[in-house]
Coordinates of C-alpha atoms in Angstrom, one line a residue:
Chain A
M1 CA -0.2 -0.3 -0.4
R2 CA 2.2 2.2 0.5
D3 CA 4.0 2.2 -2.3
Q4 CA 0.5 2.6 -3.9
L5 CA 0.2 5.4 -2.1
L6 CA 3.6 7.0 -2.9
D7 CA 3.0 6.2 -6.7
A8 CA -0.3 8.2 -6.9
V9 CA 1.7 11.1 -5.0
E10 CA 4.2 11.3 -8.2
R11 CA 1.6 11.2 -10.7
L12 CA 0.1 14.2 -8.6
L13 CA 3.3 16.0 -8.7
V14 CA 3.8 15.3 -12.5
R15 CA 0.7 16.3 -12.8
G16 CA -0.2 20.2 -10.8
G17 CA 3.5 19.9 -9.2
V18 CA 3.9 19.7 -5.3
D19 CA 0.1 22.0 -4.8
A20 CA -1.5 19.0 -6.5
V21 CA -0.8 17.4 -3.2
R22 CA -3.9 17.2 -1.5
L23 CA -4.5 13.6 1.6
D24 CA -8.1 15.0 -0.5
A25 CA -6.8 14.1 -3.9
V26 CA -4.2 11.7 -3.5
A27 CA -6.7 9.4 -1.8
V28 CA -8.6 9.2 -4.7
E29 CA -5.8 8.7 -7.3
A30 CA -4.3 5.2 -4.9
G31 CA -8.3 4.3 -4.8
V32 CA -8.2 3.6 -0.9
S33 CA -10.0 5.1 1.3
K34 CA -8.5 8.7 3.8
G35 CA -8.0 6.5 6.4
G36 CA -5.7 3.9 4.4
L37 CA -3.9 6.9 3.5
L38 CA -3.3 8.7 6.8
H39 CA -2.8 5.5 8.8
H40 CA 0.3 5.3 6.4
F41 CA 0.8 9.1 5.5
P42 CA -0.9 11.5 8.5
S43 CA 0.5 14.6 6.5
K44 CA 0.7 16.1 3.3
R45 CA 4.5 16.2 4.6
A46 CA 5.2 12.9 5.2
L47 CA 4.0 11.5 1.5
V48 CA 6.5 14.0 -0.2
Q49 CA 9.2 13.6 1.9
G50 CA 8.7 9.7 1.2
V51 CA 9.0 10.0 -2.3
V52 CA 12.0 12.1 -1.3
E53 CA 13.2 9.4 0.4
R54 CA 12.1 6.6 -2.3
L55 CA 13.8 8.6 -4.9
A56 CA 16.7 8.4 -3.3
D57 CA 16.7 5.1 -2.2
R58 CA 16.7 4.4 -5.9
F59 CA 19.6 6.7 -6.8
E60 CA 21.4 4.8 -3.9
A61 CA 20.6 1.5 -5.2
V62 CA 22.6 2.2 -9.1
L63 CA 25.3 3.6 -6.5
P64 CA 28.6 1.2 -6.4
G65 CA 29.8 0.1 -2.9
P66 CA 33.0 0.7 -0.6
D67 CA 35.0 -1.2 -2.9
A68 CA 34.2 -0.1 -5.9
P69 CA 37.8 1.2 -8.5
P70 CA 38.6 4.3 -8.7
G71 CA 36.2 7.1 -10.2
A72 CA 33.1 4.4 -10.3
F73 CA 31.2 6.3 -7.8
A74 CA 31.1 9.5 -9.8
L75 CA 30.6 7.6 -12.9
A76 CA 27.7 5.7 -12.0
W77 CA 26.4 9.5 -10.6
L78 CA 27.0 9.9 -14.1
D79 CA 25.6 7.3 -15.5
A80 CA 22.2 7.8 -13.0
S81 CA 21.6 11.5 -13.9
I82 CA 22.1 12.2 -17.5
P83 CA 21.6 9.3 -20.6
T84 CA 23.8 8.6 -23.4
E85 CA 22.5 10.5 -25.5
S86 CA 20.3 13.3 -25.6
P87 CA 17.1 14.1 -24.4
T88 CA 14.0 13.8 -26.9
G89 CA 11.0 16.3 -26.0
D90 CA 12.0 19.3 -25.1
G91 CA 13.9 18.7 -22.0
S92 CA 12.1 19.8 -19.4
G93 CA 12.0 16.4 -17.7
A94 CA 8.2 16.3 -16.9
D95 CA 9.1 12.3 -16.6
Q96 CA 11.1 13.3 -13.8
V97 CA 10.2 13.8 -10.6
P98 CA 12.4 16.4 -9.5
V99 CA 14.1 15.2 -6.2
A100 CA 15.6 18.2 -5.3
L101 CA 12.8 21.0 -5.8
L102 CA 10.6 18.8 -4.5
A103 CA 12.5 18.5 -1.2
A104 CA 12.8 22.3 -1.2
A105 CA 9.2 22.5 -1.7
G106 CA 8.5 20.1 1.1
G107 CA 10.3 22.4 3.8
P108 CA 12.7 22.5 6.1
E109 CA 12.3 19.5 7.5
V110 CA 12.1 17.4 4.3
L111 CA 14.8 19.3 2.8
D112 CA 17.0 17.8 6.4
V113 CA 16.6 14.2 5.2
L114 CA 18.3 14.8 1.5
R115 CA 20.4 16.9 4.0
G116 CA 21.7 14.0 5.6
R117 CA 21.9 11.1 1.9
Y118 CA 23.7 14.3 0.0
D119 CA 26.3 14.3 2.9
A120 CA 26.7 10.9 2.9
W121 CA 26.6 10.5 -1.0
Q122 CA 29.2 12.6 -0.9
R123 CA 31.7 11.4 1.3
R124 CA 32.1 7.9 -1.1
L125 CA 32.4 10.4 -3.8
V126 CA 35.6 12.1 -1.9
D127 CA 36.6 8.8 -1.4
N128 CA 36.4 6.8 -4.2
G129 CA 40.2 7.3 -5.6
L130 CA 39.9 10.4 -7.4
D131 CA 41.2 14.1 -7.1
P132 CA 38.2 15.3 -4.4
A133 CA 37.8 18.3 -6.2
V134 CA 37.5 16.4 -9.7
A135 CA 34.8 13.8 -8.1
T136 CA 32.7 17.2 -6.7
L137 CA 33.4 18.9 -10.2
V138 CA 31.8 16.1 -12.0
R139 CA 28.8 15.8 -9.2
F140 CA 28.4 19.5 -9.6
A141 CA 28.3 19.1 -13.5
V142 CA 26.1 16.9 -13.5
D143 CA 23.6 18.2 -11.0
G144 CA 23.8 21.6 -13.2
W145 CA 22.9 20.1 -16.0
W146 CA 20.3 17.8 -15.1
T147 CA 19.0 20.8 -13.0
S148 CA 18.8 22.7 -17.0
R149 CA 17.4 19.7 -18.3
L150 CA 14.6 19.6 -15.4
L151 CA 13.7 23.1 -15.6
G152 CA 13.8 23.6 -19.8
L153 CA 17.2 25.8 -19.2
A154 CA 19.2 25.6 -22.5
V155 CA 19.6 22.6 -22.6
P156 CA 22.6 21.2 -24.5
H157 CA 21.4 18.2 -27.4
D158 CA 22.8 15.8 -30.2
D159 CA 27.3 16.8 -30.5
L160 CA 27.1 18.9 -27.6
H161 CA 25.3 16.3 -25.4
R162 CA 28.1 13.9 -26.7
R163 CA 30.9 15.7 -25.9
L164 CA 29.3 17.1 -22.8
R165 CA 29.4 13.8 -21.9
E166 CA 32.5 12.0 -22.8
L167 CA 34.4 15.0 -21.5
L168 CA 32.6 13.5 -17.9
V169 CA 33.3 9.9 -18.4
D170 CA 37.8 11.7 -19.1
L171 CA 37.4 12.7 -15.3
T172 CA 35.8 10.2 -13.5
R173 CA 39.3 7.7 -15.1
P174 CA 41.6 7.7 -12.5
G175 CA 44.4 10.2 -13.3
G176 CA 42.3 12.8 -15.5
G177 CA 41.5 12.2 -18.5
P178 CA 42.3 15.3 -21.5
V179 CA 40.2 18.6 -21.3
P180 CA 39.5 19.2 -24.8
G181 CA 41.4 22.2 -24.8
A182 CA 41.6 25.4 -27.7
A183 CA 43.9 23.1 -30.4
D184 CA 41.6 20.4 -30.5
A185 CA 38.0 22.1 -30.3
P186 CA 36.0 22.2 -33.4
E187 CA 35.0 25.3 -35.0
H188 CA 32.3 26.9 -33.5
G189 CA 31.3 30.5 -35.4
Chain B
M1 CA 8.1 52.9 -6.7
R2 CA 9.0 49.2 -9.1
D3 CA 12.2 49.2 -7.8
Q4 CA 10.5 49.4 -3.9
L5 CA 8.1 47.0 -4.8
L6 CA 10.2 44.4 -6.2
D7 CA 12.9 45.3 -2.6
A8 CA 9.5 44.1 -0.6
V9 CA 9.3 41.2 -2.3
E10 CA 12.2 39.6 -2.0
R11 CA 12.5 40.7 1.2
L12 CA 9.5 38.2 1.7
L13 CA 10.7 35.5 -0.6
V14 CA 13.8 35.5 1.7
R15 CA 11.9 35.1 4.5
G16 CA 8.8 32.9 3.6
G17 CA 9.4 31.8 0.5
V18 CA 7.2 32.0 -2.4
D19 CA 3.9 31.5 -0.6
A20 CA 5.0 34.8 1.5
V21 CA 3.6 37.3 -1.7
R22 CA 1.0 37.7 -1.8
L23 CA -0.6 40.8 -2.4
D24 CA -1.9 42.5 0.2
A25 CA 1.8 41.7 2.8
V26 CA 3.0 43.0 -0.2
A27 CA 2.1 46.4 -0.1
V28 CA 2.3 46.7 3.1
E29 CA 6.0 45.4 3.2
A30 CA 6.7 48.4 0.8
G31 CA 5.0 50.8 1.9
V32 CA 2.3 51.8 -0.7
S33 CA -1.0 51.2 -0.8
K34 CA -2.9 48.5 -2.6
G35 CA -3.8 50.5 -6.1
G36 CA -0.2 51.9 -6.0
L37 CA 0.7 48.4 -5.9
L38 CA -1.5 47.0 -8.8
H39 CA -0.6 49.4 -10.5
H40 CA 2.4 48.9 -11.1
F41 CA 2.4 44.9 -11.0
P42 CA -0.9 43.3 -11.5
S43 CA -1.1 40.0 -10.2
K44 CA 1.5 37.5 -7.5
R45 CA 2.5 36.6 -11.0
A46 CA 3.9 39.8 -11.9
L47 CA 5.6 40.4 -9.2
V48 CA 7.8 37.0 -8.9
Q49 CA 8.3 37.5 -12.9
G50 CA 9.5 41.0 -11.8
V51 CA 12.0 39.7 -9.1
V52 CA 13.3 37.0 -12.3
E53 CA 13.5 39.9 -14.2
R54 CA 15.9 41.9 -12.3
L55 CA 17.9 38.9 -11.3
A56 CA 18.6 38.1 -14.9
D57 CA 19.1 42.2 -15.0
R58 CA 21.6 42.2 -12.5
F59 CA 23.3 38.8 -13.7
E60 CA 23.7 40.1 -17.3
A61 CA 25.2 43.7 -15.9
V62 CA 28.9 41.2 -14.9
L63 CA 28.8 39.0 -18.0
P64 CA 30.6 40.0 -20.1
G65 CA 30.6 41.7 -24.3
P66 CA 31.1 39.6 -27.6
D67 CA 35.0 41.3 -27.7
A68 CA 35.6 40.0 -24.6
P69 CA 39.3 37.7 -24.6
P70 CA 38.5 33.6 -25.2
G71 CA 36.8 32.0 -21.8
A72 CA 35.9 35.1 -20.3
F73 CA 32.4 34.7 -20.0
A74 CA 32.6 31.1 -18.5
L75 CA 34.4 32.6 -16.4
A76 CA 32.4 35.2 -15.1
W77 CA 29.5 33.2 -14.8
L78 CA 32.2 31.3 -11.6
D79 CA 32.8 35.2 -10.2
A80 CA 28.9 35.9 -10.2
S81 CA 27.7 32.4 -9.0
I82 CA 31.4 31.4 -6.4
P83 CA 32.9 33.5 -4.6
T84 CA 37.2 32.6 -4.2
E85 CA 35.9 31.5 -0.5
S86 CA 34.5 29.6 0.8
P87 CA 30.6 30.4 2.1
T88 CA 30.9 31.0 6.7
G89 CA 27.1 30.1 8.2
D90 CA 25.7 27.0 7.3
G91 CA 25.6 27.4 3.6
S92 CA 21.7 27.8 3.0
G93 CA 22.4 30.5 0.6
A94 CA 19.1 32.4 2.7
D95 CA 20.9 35.5 2.1
Q96 CA 20.2 35.0 -2.0
V97 CA 17.0 34.7 -4.1
P98 CA 16.8 31.5 -5.3
V99 CA 16.7 32.3 -9.6
A100 CA 16.5 29.0 -10.5
L101 CA 13.6 28.0 -8.2
L102 CA 12.0 31.2 -7.8
A103 CA 10.9 31.2 -11.9
A104 CA 9.6 27.2 -11.5
A105 CA 8.1 28.2 -8.7
G106 CA 5.7 30.6 -10.8
G107 CA 5.2 29.0 -13.0
P108 CA 5.5 28.2 -16.9
E109 CA 4.8 32.0 -18.3
V110 CA 7.9 32.6 -15.4
L111 CA 9.8 30.2 -15.6
D112 CA 10.2 31.1 -20.1
V113 CA 11.1 34.6 -19.2
L114 CA 14.0 32.9 -17.9
R115 CA 14.6 30.2 -20.2
G116 CA 14.6 32.7 -22.3
R117 CA 18.0 34.8 -20.6
Y118 CA 19.5 31.0 -20.7
D119 CA 19.4 29.9 -24.3
A120 CA 20.7 34.0 -25.0
W121 CA 23.2 33.0 -22.2
Q122 CA 24.4 29.9 -23.4
R123 CA 24.8 30.5 -26.9
R124 CA 27.4 33.3 -26.2
L125 CA 29.1 31.0 -23.8
V126 CA 29.8 28.4 -26.6
D127 CA 30.7 32.0 -28.3
N128 CA 33.5 33.3 -26.7
G129 CA 36.3 30.6 -27.9
L130 CA 36.7 27.7 -25.8
D131 CA 35.3 24.6 -27.0
P132 CA 31.9 23.5 -26.0
A133 CA 31.9 20.9 -24.6
V134 CA 34.6 22.4 -21.8
A135 CA 32.5 26.3 -21.0
T136 CA 29.0 24.3 -21.2
L137 CA 30.9 21.9 -18.5
V138 CA 31.8 25.2 -16.4
R139 CA 27.9 26.3 -16.7
F140 CA 26.4 23.3 -15.6
A141 CA 29.4 23.1 -12.1
V142 CA 29.3 26.8 -11.8
D143 CA 24.9 25.6 -10.8
G144 CA 25.5 23.1 -9.5
W145 CA 27.5 24.0 -7.4
W146 CA 25.3 27.2 -6.1
T147 CA 22.1 25.0 -6.3
S148 CA 24.1 22.5 -3.7
R149 CA 24.5 26.1 -1.9
L150 CA 21.1 27.6 -2.3
L151 CA 19.7 24.3 -0.5
G152 CA 22.5 23.3 1.7
L153 CA 23.2 19.7 0.1
A154 CA 27.1 18.6 0.9
V155 CA 28.7 22.1 0.7
P156 CA 32.1 22.1 0.7
H157 CA 34.4 24.0 2.4
D158 CA 37.8 25.3 2.5
D159 CA 40.4 24.1 1.0
L160 CA 38.1 21.3 -1.7
H161 CA 35.9 25.2 -2.1
R162 CA 39.1 26.2 -2.9
R163 CA 40.7 23.9 -5.0
L164 CA 37.0 23.1 -7.1
R165 CA 37.3 26.9 -8.2
E166 CA 40.8 26.9 -9.2
L167 CA 39.9 23.8 -11.6
L168 CA 37.3 25.9 -12.9
V169 CA 39.3 29.1 -13.3
D170 CA 41.9 26.4 -14.8
L171 CA 39.3 25.4 -17.3
T172 CA 38.6 29.1 -18.5
R173 CA 41.8 29.2 -19.4
P174 CA 42.3 28.9 -23.5
G175 CA 44.0 25.8 -24.2
G176 CA 42.4 24.2 -20.9
G177 CA 44.1 24.0 -17.9
P178 CA 45.3 21.1 -16.7
V179 CA 43.4 18.6 -14.0
P180 CA 44.7 17.3 -11.6
G181 CA 44.5 13.6 -10.9
A182 CA 45.5 11.1 -9.3
A183 CA 49.0 11.8 -10.2
D184 CA 49.2 14.8 -8.1
A185 CA 46.4 14.3 -6.2
P186 CA 46.1 15.0 -2.2
E187 CA 46.3 11.8 0.0
H188 CA 42.2 11.1 0.9
G189 CA 41.9 8.2 3.2

């Protein structure tokens, strides 16, 4: 029932944002009684927090363990967030639930839950054999890219998408991948 | 009067988020009549859009023009967003108004205004003499870093802050700065 309710919350979020997550609407969308809903999630905050935690769990499930080879953690972060090919459609990411924006909209308690997760991920990221600054650079670039897709802010497509992704993959290689400079930059106007 | 009203909106945003931006509250905060407010901004959406546009104007004002040397645009983006030293306090960025989150909360029309700005900035960024993928990498890393500060998600401090910033500055140098790899990485557990 928990997952059924959280699925319903995610559908409402995609359709109408956080404002659409009302207890009555969630019960109707999930096809359960209001009492059944309140038994699992006593408030809107609990529902939003439930979705944030489930999204964080799913992200965590694809991250490598402590014995992963150097750079594997940063590479997994990239792979979990940015597809190999550029997105089709308008790139606004309407098919994804925005975990960071959602946590922020959920209020201080929900945001604190996500902060705890990020702290743990950051520790594992910088402890995975890369220069910590390079590993953190990859994390921020991936998060910034994902935010741009989510909000539809000047999303790179096609060749630029692929080259940016290759550049990030190179950065996750121990020893630091080559950074293409002016010498091998293609023409660009 | 416009700026006075937008100043009042920003104060309300910092104190209570988008929910705190109500027409009555803005008029009281700005010390103007409701009629005076409505003359300039007929709706909450217009107020939020006004703040987004003013923030974008301020960002734009520190970006270099078309004759800037290679990499200057990416460097200005970095300088406008991330200070040289790591932030004091909790790093949650409560002193800044979050333009992207604000635009998203303002609804589709307000988000479209910011999308237009980003499209123009992205064109200037990739047309400023760096490899477009490297320039876009810097943009995404800066935006991801800024989002992490804003939401307080595993914000780098002190030495990691400085080294990450240096790495990004190196990337804005034509020819591509050196990326520190395993060979010169400091010990990190």
